[in-house]
mmCIF file of C-alpha atoms in Angstrom:
data_model
loop_
_atom_site.group_PDB
_atom_site.id
_atom_site.type_symbol
_atom_site.label_atom_id
_atom_site.label_comp_id
_atom_site.label_asym_id
_atom_site.label_seq_id
_atom_site.Cartn_x
_atom_site.Cartn_y
_atom_site.Cartn_z
ATOM 1 C CA MET A 1 50.577 -170.630 29.756
ATOM 2 C CA SER A 2 52.224 -169.725 26.513
ATOM 3 C CA GLU A 3 56.020 -168.412 26.468
ATOM 4 C CA MET A 4 54.930 -165.071 25.250
ATOM 5 C CA ALA A 5 51.980 -164.977 27.805
ATOM 6 C CA ALA A 6 54.312 -166.003 30.604
ATOM 7 C CA SER A 7 56.846 -163.318 29.462
ATOM 8 C CA SER A 8 54.305 -160.581 29.455
ATOM 9 C CA ALA A 9 52.816 -161.628 32.986
ATOM 10 C CA ILE A 10 56.510 -161.190 34.357
ATOM 11 C CA SER A 11 57.175 -158.013 32.698
ATOM 12 C CA LEU A 12 53.765 -156.444 34.189
ATOM 13 C CA LEU A 13 55.087 -157.847 37.663
ATOM 14 C CA ASP A 14 58.643 -156.169 36.980
ATOM 15 C CA ILE A 15 56.807 -153.058 35.929
ATOM 16 C CA LYS A 16 54.519 -153.090 39.048
ATOM 17 C CA LEU A 17 57.414 -153.456 41.337
ATOM 18 C CA ARG A 18 59.243 -150.591 39.793
ATOM 19 C CA ARG A 19 56.666 -148.284 40.064
ATOM 20 C CA PHE A 20 56.436 -149.024 43.840
ATOM 21 C CA GLY A 21 60.033 -148.362 44.149
ATOM 22 C CA VAL A 22 61.670 -151.429 43.324
ATOM 23 C CA GLY A 23 64.724 -150.910 41.087
ATOM 24 C CA ALA A 24 66.938 -153.470 39.502
ATOM 25 C CA SER A 25 69.713 -153.741 41.315
ATOM 26 C CA ASN A 26 72.613 -156.539 41.947
ATOM 27 C CA HIS A 27 70.731 -158.154 44.615
ATOM 28 C CA GLU A 28 67.012 -157.796 43.489
ATOM 29 C CA LEU A 29 64.459 -160.529 43.255
ATOM 30 C CA ARG A 30 64.118 -161.353 39.373
ATOM 31 C CA LEU A 31 61.276 -163.668 38.769
ATOM 32 C CA THR A 32 62.444 -164.923 35.435
ATOM 33 C CA LYS A 33 64.981 -167.075 36.498
ATOM 34 C CA TRP A 34 62.534 -168.960 39.170
ATOM 35 C CA PHE A 35 60.570 -170.079 36.053
ATOM 36 C CA LYS A 36 63.494 -171.233 34.271
ATOM 37 C CA GLY A 37 66.341 -173.509 34.682
ATOM 38 C CA ASP A 38 69.726 -171.620 34.591
ATOM 39 C CA GLN A 39 72.258 -174.181 36.080
ATOM 40 C CA ALA A 40 74.127 -176.261 34.122
ATOM 41 C CA GLY A 41 72.570 -179.208 33.010
ATOM 42 C CA ALA A 42 68.983 -178.072 34.282
ATOM 43 C CA PRO A 43 66.234 -177.975 31.695
ATOM 44 C CA THR A 44 63.888 -175.255 31.421
ATOM 45 C CA ARG A 45 60.787 -175.760 33.535
ATOM 46 C CA ARG A 46 57.676 -173.617 34.493
ATOM 47 C CA PHE A 47 55.423 -174.002 37.212
ATOM 48 C CA THR A 48 51.842 -175.111 36.898
ATOM 49 C CA CYS A 49 50.523 -172.570 39.648
ATOM 50 C CA PHE A 50 52.213 -169.446 37.835
ATOM 51 C CA ALA A 51 48.631 -168.224 37.500
ATOM 52 C CA ASP A 52 48.346 -168.343 41.283
ATOM 53 C CA MET A 53 51.564 -166.296 41.917
ATOM 54 C CA LEU A 54 50.429 -163.587 39.478
ATOM 55 C CA ALA A 55 46.720 -163.357 40.583
ATOM 56 C CA PRO A 56 47.030 -161.538 43.765
ATOM 57 C CA ILE A 57 48.875 -158.444 41.799
ATOM 58 C CA ARG A 58 46.182 -158.202 39.128
ATOM 59 C CA ARG A 59 44.292 -155.027 39.406
ATOM 60 C CA SER A 60 42.391 -152.282 37.657
ATOM 61 C CA GLU A 61 43.920 -149.904 35.107
ATOM 62 C CA LYS A 62 42.948 -147.046 37.402
ATOM 63 C CA SER A 63 44.409 -148.541 40.590
ATOM 64 C CA GLU A 64 47.848 -149.561 39.203
ATOM 65 C CA GLU A 65 48.669 -145.711 38.402
ATOM 66 C CA ARG A 66 48.129 -145.261 42.332
ATOM 67 C CA ARG A 67 51.692 -145.966 43.320
ATOM 68 C CA PHE A 68 53.120 -145.019 46.835
ATOM 69 C CA ASP A 69 56.329 -143.675 45.704
ATOM 70 C CA GLN A 70 54.531 -141.348 43.042
ATOM 71 C CA LYS A 71 52.545 -139.850 45.688
ATOM 72 C CA MET A 72 55.094 -139.311 47.940
ATOM 73 C CA SER A 73 57.336 -138.048 45.589
ATOM 74 C CA ALA A 74 54.865 -135.562 44.565
ATOM 75 C CA HIS A 75 54.423 -134.266 48.134
ATOM 76 C CA GLY A 76 52.483 -131.180 46.829
ATOM 77 C CA ALA A 77 50.183 -130.617 49.749
ATOM 78 C CA GLY A 78 52.794 -130.305 52.574
ATOM 79 C CA ILE A 79 55.053 -126.857 53.791
ATOM 80 C CA LYS A 80 57.257 -126.777 50.569
ATOM 81 C CA THR A 81 56.165 -123.419 50.004
ATOM 82 C CA SER A 82 58.014 -122.457 53.113
ATOM 83 C CA SER A 83 61.247 -122.088 50.988
ATOM 84 C CA SER A 84 60.018 -119.280 49.176
ATOM 85 C CA ALA A 85 57.518 -117.423 51.511
ATOM 86 C CA VAL A 86 58.580 -114.557 53.183
ATOM 87 C CA PRO A 87 58.978 -115.119 56.869
ATOM 88 C CA PHE A 88 56.244 -113.211 59.286
ATOM 89 C CA ALA A 89 58.382 -112.898 62.380
ATOM 90 C CA SER A 90 61.265 -110.572 60.759
ATOM 91 C CA PRO A 91 61.964 -109.406 57.524
ATOM 92 C CA LYS A 92 65.578 -110.582 57.892
ATOM 93 C CA LEU A 93 64.734 -113.992 58.744
ATOM 94 C CA THR A 94 64.641 -116.669 55.740
ATOM 95 C CA GLY A 95 63.300 -120.051 56.801
ATOM 96 C CA PRO A 96 65.467 -123.144 55.660
ATOM 97 C CA GLN A 97 64.812 -124.643 52.285
ATOM 98 C CA SER A 98 61.913 -127.441 52.487
ATOM 99 C CA ARG A 99 63.455 -130.994 52.920
ATOM 100 C CA ASP A 100 59.747 -132.729 52.286
ATOM 101 C CA THR A 101 61.333 -135.508 50.115
ATOM 102 C CA PRO A 102 61.154 -139.156 51.088
ATOM 103 C CA PRO A 103 64.417 -141.165 50.663
ATOM 104 C CA LYS A 104 64.518 -143.290 47.349
ATOM 105 C CA ARG A 105 65.047 -147.199 47.605
ATOM 106 C CA ASP A 106 68.278 -148.808 46.801
ATOM 107 C CA THR A 107 70.444 -146.144 47.105
ATOM 108 C CA GLY A 108 72.596 -147.611 49.247
ATOM 109 C CA ILE A 109 74.941 -145.289 51.375
ATOM 110 C CA ALA A 110 75.374 -141.756 50.216
ATOM 111 C CA ASN A 111 78.443 -140.103 50.363
ATOM 112 C CA GLU A 112 79.031 -137.091 52.824
ATOM 113 C CA LYS A 113 79.125 -134.612 49.940
ATOM 114 C CA ASP A 114 75.787 -135.488 48.760
ATOM 115 C CA TRP A 115 74.188 -134.452 52.179
ATOM 116 C CA GLY A 116 75.509 -131.013 52.510
ATOM 117 C CA ILE A 117 76.107 -130.728 56.259
ATOM 118 C CA ASP A 118 77.013 -127.301 57.271
ATOM 119 C CA LEU A 119 77.842 -126.698 61.122
ATOM 120 C CA LEU A 120 79.865 -123.427 60.747
ATOM 121 C CA ASN A 121 76.825 -121.215 62.792
ATOM 122 C CA GLU A 122 76.409 -122.115 66.545
ATOM 123 C CA ASN A 123 74.188 -121.319 69.251
ATOM 124 C CA VAL A 124 71.479 -120.384 66.512
ATOM 125 C CA ASN A 125 67.747 -120.422 67.800
ATOM 126 C CA GLU A 126 65.303 -118.848 65.290
ATOM 127 C CA ALA A 127 62.054 -119.421 64.009
ATOM 128 C CA GLY A 128 59.112 -117.694 61.684
ATOM 129 C CA THR A 129 55.745 -118.050 60.115
ATOM 130 C CA ASN A 130 54.937 -117.812 56.209
ATOM 131 C CA GLU A 131 52.529 -116.017 54.786
ATOM 132 C CA ASP A 132 50.698 -119.048 54.075
ATOM 133 C CA GLY A 133 50.393 -119.899 58.028
ATOM 134 C CA SER A 134 53.265 -122.680 57.586
ATOM 135 C CA SER A 135 56.032 -122.254 60.233
ATOM 136 C CA TRP A 136 59.921 -123.306 60.210
ATOM 137 C CA PHE A 137 62.412 -123.667 63.016
ATOM 138 C CA ARG A 138 66.285 -123.631 63.137
ATOM 139 C CA GLU A 139 68.675 -124.256 65.963
ATOM 140 C CA SER A 140 72.000 -125.207 66.515
ATOM 141 C CA GLY A 141 74.723 -125.831 69.539
ATOM 142 C CA HIS A 142 76.906 -128.009 70.953
ATOM 143 C CA ASP A 143 77.175 -130.659 73.820
ATOM 144 C CA LEU A 144 80.157 -131.751 75.865
ATOM 145 C CA GLY A 145 81.024 -134.775 77.889
ATOM 146 C CA ASP A 146 83.819 -136.560 79.527
ATOM 147 C CA ASN A 147 87.085 -137.564 77.983
ATOM 148 C CA GLY A 148 86.902 -134.565 75.613
ATOM 149 C CA TYR A 149 83.671 -135.397 73.954
ATOM 150 C CA ARG A 150 81.903 -133.056 72.211
ATOM 151 C CA CYS A 151 78.736 -132.887 69.764
ATOM 152 C CA ARG A 152 78.079 -129.994 67.593
ATOM 153 C CA TRP A 153 74.554 -130.041 65.706
ATOM 154 C CA SER A 154 72.365 -128.220 63.865
ATOM 155 C CA ARG A 155 68.303 -129.122 63.754
ATOM 156 C CA MET A 156 65.973 -127.636 61.349
ATOM 157 C CA GLY A 157 62.323 -128.622 60.416
ATOM 158 C CA GLY A 158 58.869 -126.894 59.162
ATOM 159 C CA ARG A 159 55.145 -127.648 59.224
ATOM 160 C CA SER A 160 52.109 -126.797 57.322
ATOM 161 C CA HIS A 161 49.431 -124.353 58.959
ATOM 162 C CA ASP A 162 47.160 -127.287 60.081
ATOM 163 C CA GLY A 163 50.015 -129.659 60.885
ATOM 164 C CA SER A 164 48.898 -132.249 58.531
ATOM 165 C CA SER A 165 52.511 -132.199 56.613
ATOM 166 C CA GLU A 166 55.875 -131.362 58.619
ATOM 167 C CA TRP A 167 59.652 -132.350 58.393
ATOM 168 C CA THR A 168 62.483 -132.332 60.538
ATOM 169 C CA GLU A 169 66.249 -132.866 59.696
ATOM 170 C CA THR A 170 69.163 -132.717 62.336
ATOM 171 C CA TRP A 171 72.919 -132.764 61.302
ATOM 172 C CA TRP A 172 75.897 -133.527 64.054
ATOM 173 C CA GLU A 173 79.638 -134.225 64.323
ATOM 174 C CA LYS A 174 81.080 -135.920 67.307
ATOM 175 C CA SER A 175 84.624 -136.473 68.386
ATOM 176 C CA ASP A 176 86.551 -137.070 71.551
ATOM 177 C CA TRP A 177 90.331 -137.516 72.770
ATOM 178 C CA THR A 178 90.696 -140.830 71.600
ATOM 179 C CA GLY A 179 90.501 -140.011 67.867
ATOM 180 C CA TYR A 180 86.939 -140.991 67.440
ATOM 181 C CA LYS A 181 84.983 -138.957 65.080
ATOM 182 C CA GLU A 182 81.484 -139.393 63.664
ATOM 183 C CA LEU A 183 79.376 -137.383 61.190
ATOM 184 C CA GLY A 184 75.451 -137.878 60.845
ATOM 185 C CA VAL A 185 72.055 -136.917 59.566
ATOM 186 C CA GLU A 186 68.819 -137.933 60.819
ATOM 187 C CA LYS A 187 65.694 -136.998 58.805
ATOM 188 C CA SER A 188 61.798 -137.442 58.903
ATOM 189 C CA GLY A 189 58.468 -136.093 57.887
ATOM 190 C CA LYS A 190 54.967 -136.542 56.843
ATOM 191 C CA ASN A 191 52.512 -135.172 54.270
ATOM 192 C CA SER A 192 48.590 -134.465 54.223
ATOM 193 C CA GLU A 193 47.845 -137.776 52.980
ATOM 194 C CA GLY A 194 49.506 -139.934 55.827
ATOM 195 C CA ASP A 195 52.588 -140.854 53.990
ATOM 196 C CA SER A 196 55.575 -140.780 56.244
ATOM 197 C CA TRP A 197 59.491 -141.391 56.129
ATOM 198 C CA TRP A 198 62.545 -141.600 58.257
ATOM 199 C CA GLU A 199 66.186 -141.747 57.525
ATOM 200 C CA THR A 200 69.739 -141.946 59.122
ATOM 201 C CA TRP A 201 73.227 -141.747 57.724
ATOM 202 C CA GLN A 202 76.469 -142.045 59.879
ATOM 203 C CA GLU A 203 79.785 -141.983 58.968
ATOM 204 C CA VAL A 204 82.363 -142.924 61.921
ATOM 205 C CA LEU A 205 86.287 -143.031 62.351
ATOM 206 C CA HIS A 206 87.557 -145.020 65.193
ATOM 207 C CA GLN A 207 90.409 -147.368 66.497
ATOM 208 C CA ASP A 208 89.704 -150.760 66.334
ATOM 209 C CA GLU A 209 90.118 -152.288 69.766
ATOM 210 C CA TRP A 210 91.596 -155.803 68.602
ATOM 211 C CA SER A 211 93.772 -154.710 65.546
ATOM 212 C CA ASN A 212 94.550 -151.180 66.531
ATOM 213 C CA LEU A 213 93.816 -150.208 63.083
ATOM 214 C CA ALA A 214 92.238 -147.168 62.187
ATOM 215 C CA ARG A 215 88.522 -147.821 60.694
ATOM 216 C CA ILE A 216 85.698 -146.184 58.971
ATOM 217 C CA GLU A 217 82.198 -147.554 59.296
ATOM 218 C CA ARG A 218 79.356 -145.946 57.354
ATOM 219 C CA SER A 219 75.464 -147.103 57.699
ATOM 220 C CA ALA A 220 72.188 -145.836 56.561
ATOM 221 C CA GLN A 221 68.652 -146.721 57.619
ATOM 222 C CA LYS A 222 65.703 -145.628 55.474
ATOM 223 C CA GLN A 223 61.908 -146.458 55.655
ATOM 224 C CA ALA A 224 58.844 -145.193 54.138
ATOM 225 C CA LYS A 225 55.042 -145.877 54.765
ATOM 226 C CA SER A 226 51.804 -144.940 52.902
ATOM 227 C CA GLY A 227 48.938 -143.332 54.482
ATOM 228 C CA THR A 228 46.176 -144.663 52.449
ATOM 229 C CA GLU A 229 47.128 -148.378 51.724
ATOM 230 C CA ASN A 230 48.850 -151.124 53.235
ATOM 231 C CA ALA A 231 52.423 -150.369 52.040
ATOM 232 C CA GLY A 232 55.885 -149.768 52.989
ATOM 233 C CA TRP A 233 59.442 -150.443 52.990
ATOM 234 C CA TYR A 234 62.542 -150.465 54.963
ATOM 235 C CA GLU A 235 66.430 -151.023 54.424
ATOM 236 C CA LYS A 236 69.622 -151.111 56.453
ATOM 237 C CA TRP A 237 72.797 -150.697 54.770
ATOM 238 C CA TRP A 238 76.226 -150.817 56.452
ATOM 239 C CA GLU A 239 80.157 -150.725 55.203
ATOM 240 C CA LYS A 240 82.842 -151.296 57.416
ATOM 241 C CA TYR A 241 86.755 -150.674 56.102
ATOM 242 C CA ASP A 242 90.215 -151.113 57.991
ATOM 243 C CA ALA A 243 93.525 -149.670 56.784
ATOM 244 C CA LYS A 244 94.567 -153.139 55.543
ATOM 245 C CA GLY A 245 92.027 -153.935 53.390
ATOM 246 C CA TRP A 246 89.772 -155.577 55.683
ATOM 247 C CA THR A 247 86.143 -154.778 54.527
ATOM 248 C CA GLU A 248 82.610 -155.685 55.281
ATOM 249 C CA LYS A 249 79.537 -154.822 53.622
ATOM 250 C CA GLY A 250 75.705 -155.952 53.700
ATOM 251 C CA ALA A 251 72.086 -154.794 53.636
ATOM 252 C CA HIS A 252 68.788 -155.825 55.025
ATOM 253 C CA LYS A 253 65.283 -154.818 53.073
ATOM 254 C CA TYR A 254 61.862 -155.252 53.613
ATOM 255 C CA GLY A 255 59.004 -154.071 51.226
ATOM 256 C CA ARG A 256 55.102 -154.633 51.351
ATOM 257 C CA LEU A 257 52.768 -153.618 48.803
ATOM 258 C CA ASN A 258 49.048 -154.703 49.822
ATOM 259 C CA GLU A 259 49.022 -158.404 49.828
ATOM 260 C CA GLN A 260 52.763 -158.811 48.736
ATOM 261 C CA SER A 261 55.373 -158.762 51.009
ATOM 262 C CA TRP A 262 59.437 -159.230 50.063
ATOM 263 C CA TRP A 263 62.665 -159.649 52.037
ATOM 264 C CA GLU A 264 66.222 -159.725 50.890
ATOM 265 C CA LYS A 265 69.560 -159.752 52.906
ATOM 266 C CA TRP A 266 73.167 -159.747 51.495
ATOM 267 C CA GLY A 267 76.660 -159.614 52.608
ATOM 268 C CA GLU A 268 80.082 -159.375 51.466
ATOM 269 C CA HIS A 269 83.388 -159.975 53.797
ATOM 270 C CA TYR A 270 87.018 -159.392 52.394
ATOM 271 C CA ASP A 271 89.852 -160.348 54.792
ATOM 272 C CA GLY A 272 92.471 -157.966 52.884
ATOM 273 C CA ARG A 273 94.516 -161.392 52.286
ATOM 274 C CA GLY A 274 92.681 -162.412 49.271
ATOM 275 C CA SER A 275 89.703 -164.518 51.353
ATOM 276 C CA VAL A 276 86.272 -163.553 50.093
ATOM 277 C CA LEU A 277 82.957 -164.606 51.229
ATOM 278 C CA LYS A 278 79.642 -163.567 49.672
ATOM 279 C CA TRP A 279 75.801 -164.490 50.245
ATOM 280 C CA THR A 280 72.432 -163.654 49.580
ATOM 281 C CA ASP A 281 68.780 -164.595 50.476
ATOM 282 C CA LYS A 282 65.667 -163.094 49.391
ATOM 283 C CA TRP A 283 62.418 -164.299 49.723
ATOM 284 C CA ALA A 284 58.740 -163.326 49.023
ATOM 285 C CA GLU A 285 54.974 -164.168 49.819
ATOM 286 C CA THR A 286 51.452 -162.907 49.293
ATOM 287 C CA GLU A 287 48.583 -163.613 51.266
ATOM 288 C CA LEU A 288 47.078 -166.189 49.514
ATOM 289 C CA GLY A 289 49.954 -168.294 50.524
ATOM 290 C CA THR A 290 52.326 -168.423 47.285
ATOM 291 C CA LYS A 291 55.932 -168.177 48.797
ATOM 292 C CA TRP A 292 59.221 -168.172 46.695
ATOM 293 C CA GLY A 293 62.872 -167.443 47.231
ATOM 294 C CA ASP A 294 66.225 -167.986 46.179
ATOM 295 C CA LYS A 295 69.427 -167.945 48.123
ATOM 296 C CA TRP A 296 73.349 -168.474 47.355
ATOM 297 C CA GLU A 297 76.844 -168.374 48.723
ATOM 298 C CA GLU A 298 80.322 -168.273 47.392
ATOM 299 C CA LYS A 299 83.659 -168.564 49.129
ATOM 300 C CA PHE A 300 87.208 -168.306 47.512
ATOM 301 C CA PHE A 301 90.510 -168.240 48.293
ATOM 302 C CA SER A 302 93.795 -168.355 46.120
ATOM 303 C CA GLY A 303 91.583 -169.554 43.185
ATOM 304 C CA ILE A 304 89.971 -172.430 45.124
ATOM 305 C CA GLY A 305 86.546 -172.330 46.241
ATOM 306 C CA SER A 306 82.978 -173.464 45.918
ATOM 307 C CA ARG A 307 79.385 -171.898 45.089
ATOM 308 C CA GLN A 308 76.172 -173.192 46.058
ATOM 309 C CA GLY A 309 72.495 -172.167 46.380
ATOM 310 C CA GLU A 310 68.721 -172.923 46.388
ATOM 311 C CA THR A 311 65.834 -171.803 44.240
ATOM 312 C CA TRP A 312 62.215 -172.678 45.971
ATOM 313 C CA HIS A 313 58.563 -172.358 45.476
ATOM 314 C CA VAL A 314 55.386 -173.203 47.940
ATOM 315 C CA SER A 315 51.990 -172.818 46.309
ATOM 316 C CA PRO A 316 48.846 -171.979 48.195
ATOM 317 C CA ASN A 317 48.045 -175.884 48.769
ATOM 318 C CA SER A 318 51.756 -176.301 50.133
ATOM 319 C CA ASP A 319 53.121 -178.041 47.307
ATOM 320 C CA ARG A 320 56.807 -177.475 47.703
ATOM 321 C CA TRP A 321 59.248 -177.263 44.604
ATOM 322 C CA SER A 322 63.212 -176.622 44.805
ATOM 323 C CA ARG A 323 66.123 -176.924 43.036
ATOM 324 C CA THR A 324 69.682 -177.218 44.805
ATOM 325 C CA TRP A 325 73.026 -176.505 42.975
ATOM 326 C CA GLY A 326 76.627 -176.186 43.651
ATOM 327 C CA GLU A 327 80.140 -175.708 42.247
ATOM 328 C CA GLU A 328 83.482 -176.707 43.156
ATOM 329 C CA HIS A 329 86.519 -174.726 41.653
ATOM 330 C CA PHE A 330 89.694 -176.346 42.226
ATOM 331 C CA GLY A 331 92.151 -173.681 40.821
ATOM 332 C CA ASN A 332 93.351 -175.989 37.725
ATOM 333 C CA GLY A 333 90.601 -175.061 35.254
ATOM 334 C CA LYS A 334 88.263 -177.778 36.512
ATOM 335 C CA VAL A 335 85.123 -176.973 37.747
ATOM 336 C CA HIS A 336 82.671 -179.495 39.305
ATOM 337 C CA LYS A 337 78.837 -178.957 39.082
ATOM 338 C CA TYR A 338 76.184 -180.713 40.550
ATOM 339 C CA GLY A 339 72.500 -180.122 41.543
ATOM 340 C CA LYS A 340 69.004 -181.545 41.701
ATOM 341 C CA SER A 341 65.587 -180.462 42.419
ATOM 342 C CA THR A 342 62.183 -182.173 43.563
ATOM 343 C CA THR A 343 60.884 -182.928 40.199
ATOM 344 C CA GLY A 344 63.709 -185.426 39.548
ATOM 345 C CA GLU A 345 66.051 -182.982 37.967
ATOM 346 C CA SER A 346 69.716 -183.940 38.614
ATOM 347 C CA TRP A 347 73.466 -183.354 37.226
ATOM 348 C CA ASP A 348 76.781 -184.205 37.976
ATOM 349 C CA ILE A 349 79.563 -183.169 35.873
ATOM 350 C CA VAL A 350 83.212 -181.697 35.634
ATOM 351 C CA VAL A 351 83.890 -178.583 33.170
ATOM 352 C CA ASP A 352 86.602 -176.845 32.057
ATOM 353 C CA GLU A 353 85.764 -173.607 32.996
ATOM 354 C CA GLU A 354 87.693 -170.433 34.228
ATOM 355 C CA THR A 355 87.152 -169.513 37.988
ATOM 356 C CA TYR A 356 86.345 -165.691 38.632
ATOM 357 C CA TYR A 357 85.759 -164.026 41.675
ATOM 358 C CA GLU A 358 86.345 -160.391 43.273
ATOM 359 C CA ALA A 359 89.050 -161.072 45.555
ATOM 360 C CA GLU A 360 88.987 -157.446 46.862
ATOM 361 C CA PRO A 361 86.008 -155.132 46.971
ATOM 362 C CA HIS A 362 85.478 -152.744 44.016
ATOM 363 C CA TYR A 363 85.221 -149.534 46.548
ATOM 364 C CA GLY A 364 87.854 -150.198 49.580
ATOM 365 C CA TRP A 365 89.639 -148.311 51.996
ATOM 366 C CA ALA A 366 91.390 -145.762 50.081
ATOM 367 C CA ASP A 367 87.929 -145.039 48.008
ATOM 368 C CA VAL A 368 86.476 -144.182 51.440
ATOM 369 C CA VAL A 369 89.321 -142.405 52.739
ATOM 370 C CA GLY A 370 89.035 -140.090 49.883
ATOM 371 C CA ASP A 371 85.311 -139.685 50.307
ATOM 372 C CA SER A 372 85.288 -138.812 54.005
ATOM 373 C CA THR A 373 87.418 -135.373 53.852
ATOM 374 C CA GLN A 374 84.723 -133.903 55.923
ATOM 375 C CA LEU A 375 84.751 -136.738 58.655
ATOM 376 C CA LEU A 376 88.707 -136.669 58.848
ATOM 377 C CA SER A 377 88.751 -132.913 59.082
ATOM 378 C CA ILE A 378 86.680 -132.663 62.276
ATOM 379 C CA GLN A 379 88.729 -130.783 65.085
ATOM 380 C CA PRO A 380 88.560 -132.412 68.868
ATOM 381 C CA ARG A 381 88.287 -130.282 71.739
ATOM 382 C CA GLU A 382 91.955 -129.267 72.639
ATOM 383 C CA ARG A 383 93.520 -131.589 75.036
ATOM 384 C CA PRO A 384 95.193 -129.792 78.305
ATOM 385 C CA PRO A 385 98.769 -130.420 78.804
ATOM 386 C CA GLY A 386 99.341 -133.852 81.140
ATOM 387 C CA VAL A 387 95.561 -135.009 80.247
ATOM 388 C CA TYR A 388 95.608 -138.357 78.386
ATOM 389 C CA PRO A 389 92.541 -139.879 76.634
ATOM 390 C CA ASN A 390 90.775 -142.830 78.892
ATOM 391 C CA LEU A 391 90.895 -145.283 76.099
ATOM 392 C CA GLU A 392 88.293 -147.657 78.156
ATOM 393 C CA PHE A 393 85.633 -145.318 77.746
ATOM 394 C CA GLY A 394 85.794 -143.752 74.600
ATOM 395 C CA PRO A 395 82.606 -143.691 72.634
ATOM 396 C CA SER A 396 81.971 -146.448 70.002
ATOM 397 C CA PRO A 397 79.305 -147.102 67.131
ATOM 398 C CA PRO A 398 75.939 -148.184 69.111
ATOM 399 C CA PRO A 399 74.453 -151.490 67.910
ATOM 400 C CA GLU A 400 72.098 -150.960 64.832
ATOM 401 C CA PRO A 401 68.414 -152.930 65.395
ATOM 402 C CA ASP A 402 67.267 -154.844 62.385
ATOM 403 C CA LEU A 403 64.111 -152.426 62.274
ATOM 404 C CA PRO A 404 63.287 -149.437 63.627
ATOM 405 C CA PRO A 405 60.450 -149.603 66.344
ATOM 406 C CA ASP A 406 57.845 -148.391 63.752
ATOM 407 C CA GLN A 407 58.798 -150.571 60.838
ATOM 408 C CA PRO A 408 56.196 -151.528 58.343
ATOM 409 C CA GLN A 409 53.787 -154.177 59.376
#
């Protein structure tokens, strides 16, 4: 295959993945580096099974335009008219604006201001029917519990006249006497074509039980499914910060488009004292048996550290190719680079090279505090004189599953 043909094929694949919602991110799967050597001393190589990798994704021009995210972003045949229609139940009641929009891929964790959470009105319970037969509801309230626990919540939603399209969204804030505070959102919906989506977002302030330091944690889970083809995706993102600079970030992602599936996991950990660990692991496969992936890891402290990784590929007839590489940074301007592949490539050199790495996160404790004003302003229940919080039974963030029960299959 010529250089121009290979470049065109890769570009076509990139366009197809973008149409499905796979945007280019820092941790995105980039196929070009799997066909060209990118490590010091590694010559350019091309796979003989390149055509096998691209064959599963070739389609007619007409089918290429049918993309899952385009259908879902249109969401025309739903309850969208409920935001402008006049409620039937009472001329004074106005239904909530339709929120039948699915989440977007690779957008990470939104800031609280992007959600527009408003819990000012309590004990609301109202509903209505629009002129087109679609219906809506809106309700709010609060729940109380032990140790000063209080949860204020609002829920709203709507559905089309035949029930084929519907959406719901819930907002909440939680607090107790231990200083725990939580702000959250959950939304879900479906349209008349059978496309469905689900998303949740949380922001939590609590005191770490080991260090006694204040900690803010943010997380988001998102998924969407096509109702007409075997396509869907799921993402889980999380960020954790404490007042001394300790930071942890990561994400798990999964996607499927008919006969193709891909996965990605990455993480970052900063101890607040100069030590940093970063890693990424991503892989993909087709139903014909082609598999490929790439992973790397780096560890640094005080200018000294290492990087290592592997790129691999398995063809439908189980032929495997891989290239491993590594770097040792000594902190004195010298870097040892080494690697090898299953096709006989190898290199082992020492070069003069500056060592660069991020010892601190680009977004840290001061940033998250500045973006969490609504969370920090949550007022707990008034504590009676002589009553003290039970620190042993204060709520804590629940563990998050890797995938929800209705993950894409």
